[in-house]
Amino acid sequence: VPNYDYSNYQGDLIQLAGMLFQGKSRDIMLYRQALAMMEDGGVGPAGDVLKEFKDQKADAYPDMVANLEKAYDRAQKLQVGQPAPALNMAGLDGESIQISDFKGKVVYVDFWASWCGPCMAEVPSAKKLKEAFKDEKDVVFLYISIDDDESAWRKAIEDKEILPDYLADAAAE
């Protein structure tokens, strides 16, 4: 869709599902879209779906309500202003890295994978951002690979000249 603002894509899908579907089909579509939104860390209209399910559909869909509540609680912890969740990783040279090591600093966290096209497309922008903050001692750049293949992420670092302050391998946990 030309000129579509994808920043509220899942919210728009929730709204669309509410308008286009009825009955059980509507409930399933709302549930799936709200769950997807919350699993990506969003709340917004997904919180409204949770409220509707709790208030009106708890008896009909107890498992869905439980799943939405769990996802909502996780998403709430990721909202702006909340403390960062604990992250424990192995660094590029095997050293232990924890997000708490950077308490009091601004931490730019980038989750990426060598096989992820959008991730690789963001590398130049991330480099520009890092360059803009190069003189700031209280700003740290942490790149966390979710690759299963260590040689793949190491090759991507070399090929894309990713020069983080810290590079961690989430798969090594």
PDB file of C-alpha atoms in Angstrom, residues 51-120:
ATOM      1  CA  LYS A  51     -10.306  -5.971  28.570  1.00  0.00           C
ATOM      2  CA  GLU A  52     -13.115  -7.082  26.216  1.00  0.00           C
ATOM      3  CA  PHE A  53     -12.133 -10.733  26.576  1.00  0.00           C
ATOM      4  CA  LYS A  54     -11.859 -10.506  30.369  1.00  0.00           C
ATOM      5  CA  ASP A  55     -15.156  -8.638  30.732  1.00  0.00           C
ATOM      6  CA  GLN A  56     -17.261 -10.482  28.164  1.00  0.00           C
ATOM      7  CA  LYS A  57     -15.581 -13.688  27.032  1.00  0.00           C
ATOM      8  CA  ALA A  58     -13.708 -15.119  30.018  1.00  0.00           C
ATOM      9  CA  ASP A  59     -16.058 -18.086  30.336  1.00  0.00           C
ATOM     10  CA  ALA A  60     -15.999 -18.869  26.611  1.00  0.00           C
ATOM     11  CA  TYR A  61     -12.233 -18.489  26.129  1.00  0.00           C
ATOM     12  CA  PRO A  62     -10.383 -18.999  29.417  1.00  0.00           C
ATOM     13  CA  ASP A  63      -7.143 -20.094  27.689  1.00  0.00           C
ATOM     14  CA  MET A  64      -7.192 -17.097  25.375  1.00  0.00           C
ATOM     15  CA  VAL A  65      -7.736 -14.741  28.302  1.00  0.00           C
ATOM     16  CA  ALA A  66      -4.856 -16.358  30.212  1.00  0.00           C
ATOM     17  CA  ASN A  67      -2.540 -16.073  27.179  1.00  0.00           C
ATOM     18  CA  LEU A  68      -3.497 -12.441  26.599  1.00  0.00           C
ATOM     19  CA  GLU A  69      -2.950 -11.593  30.275  1.00  0.00           C
ATOM     20  CA  LYS A  70       0.501 -13.187  30.230  1.00  0.00           C
ATOM     21  CA  ALA A  71       1.473 -11.394  27.012  1.00  0.00           C
ATOM     22  CA  TYR A  72       0.086  -8.105  28.355  1.00  0.00           C
ATOM     23  CA  ASP A  73       2.142  -8.391  31.551  1.00  0.00           C
ATOM     24  CA  ARG A  74       5.306  -9.025  29.495  1.00  0.00           C
ATOM     25  CA  ALA A  75       4.531  -6.138  27.124  1.00  0.00           C
ATOM     26  CA  GLN A  76       3.920  -3.753  30.033  1.00  0.00           C
ATOM     27  CA  LYS A  77       7.449  -4.433  31.248  1.00  0.00           C
ATOM     28  CA  LEU A  78       8.818  -3.259  27.876  1.00  0.00           C
ATOM     29  CA  GLN A  79       7.057   0.102  27.781  1.00  0.00           C
ATOM     30  CA  VAL A  80       8.963   3.378  27.787  1.00  0.00           C
ATOM     31  CA  GLY A  81      10.004   4.369  31.287  1.00  0.00           C
ATOM     32  CA  GLN A  82      10.160   0.820  32.624  1.00  0.00           C
ATOM     33  CA  PRO A  83      13.464  -0.648  33.806  1.00  0.00           C
ATOM     34  CA  ALA A  84      15.243  -2.705  31.174  1.00  0.00           C
ATOM     35  CA  PRO A  85      14.701  -6.454  31.529  1.00  0.00           C
ATOM     36  CA  ALA A  86      17.659  -8.532  32.621  1.00  0.00           C
ATOM     37  CA  LEU A  87      19.805  -9.606  29.681  1.00  0.00           C
ATOM     38  CA  ASN A  88      22.724 -11.965  30.228  1.00  0.00           C
ATOM     39  CA  MET A  89      24.845 -12.810  27.199  1.00  0.00           C
ATOM     40  CA  ALA A  90      28.252 -13.939  26.065  1.00  0.00           C
ATOM     41  CA  GLY A  91      30.327 -11.214  24.461  1.00  0.00           C
ATOM     42  CA  LEU A  92      32.344 -11.430  21.273  1.00  0.00           C
ATOM     43  CA  ASP A  93      35.330 -12.807  23.168  1.00  0.00           C
ATOM     44  CA  GLY A  94      33.243 -15.002  25.489  1.00  0.00           C
ATOM     45  CA  GLU A  95      33.111 -12.483  28.344  1.00  0.00           C
ATOM     46  CA  SER A  96      29.870 -12.276  30.315  1.00  0.00           C
ATOM     47  CA  ILE A  97      27.777  -9.204  29.520  1.00  0.00           C
ATOM     48  CA  GLN A  98      24.715  -8.129  31.466  1.00  0.00           C
ATOM     49  CA  ILE A  99      22.579  -5.123  30.677  1.00  0.00           C
ATOM     50  CA  SER A 100      22.882  -4.167  34.343  1.00  0.00           C
ATOM     51  CA  ASP A 101      26.609  -3.562  33.688  1.00  0.00           C
ATOM     52  CA  PHE A 102      25.526  -0.324  31.999  1.00  0.00           C
ATOM     53  CA  LYS A 103      23.280   1.055  34.737  1.00  0.00           C
ATOM     54  CA  GLY A 104      23.096   4.842  34.562  1.00  0.00           C
ATOM     55  CA  LYS A 105      23.980   4.924  30.869  1.00  0.00           C
ATOM     56  CA  VAL A 106      21.841   5.212  27.781  1.00  0.00           C
ATOM     57  CA  VAL A 107      21.990   1.808  26.104  1.00  0.00           C
ATOM     58  CA  TYR A 108      21.130   1.384  22.439  1.00  0.00           C
ATOM     59  CA  VAL A 109      20.206  -2.297  22.064  1.00  0.00           C
ATOM     60  CA  ASP A 110      20.018  -3.779  18.581  1.00  0.00           C
ATOM     61  CA  PHE A 111      18.772  -7.354  18.171  1.00  0.00           C
ATOM     62  CA  TRP A 112      19.810  -8.620  14.764  1.00  0.00           C
ATOM     63  CA  ALA A 113      20.652 -11.681  12.672  1.00  0.00           C
ATOM     64  CA  SER A 114      22.838 -12.148   9.613  1.00  0.00           C
ATOM     65  CA  TRP A 115      19.926 -13.765   7.735  1.00  0.00           C
ATOM     66  CA  CYS A 116      17.536 -10.879   8.485  1.00  0.00           C
ATOM     67  CA  GLY A 117      17.317  -8.532   5.500  1.00  0.00           C
ATOM     68  CA  PRO A 118      15.691  -5.655   7.419  1.00  0.00           C
ATOM     69  CA  CYS A 119      18.327  -6.029  10.174  1.00  0.00           C
ATOM     70  CA  MET A 120      21.162  -5.761   7.679  1.00  0.00           C
TER      71      MET A 120
END
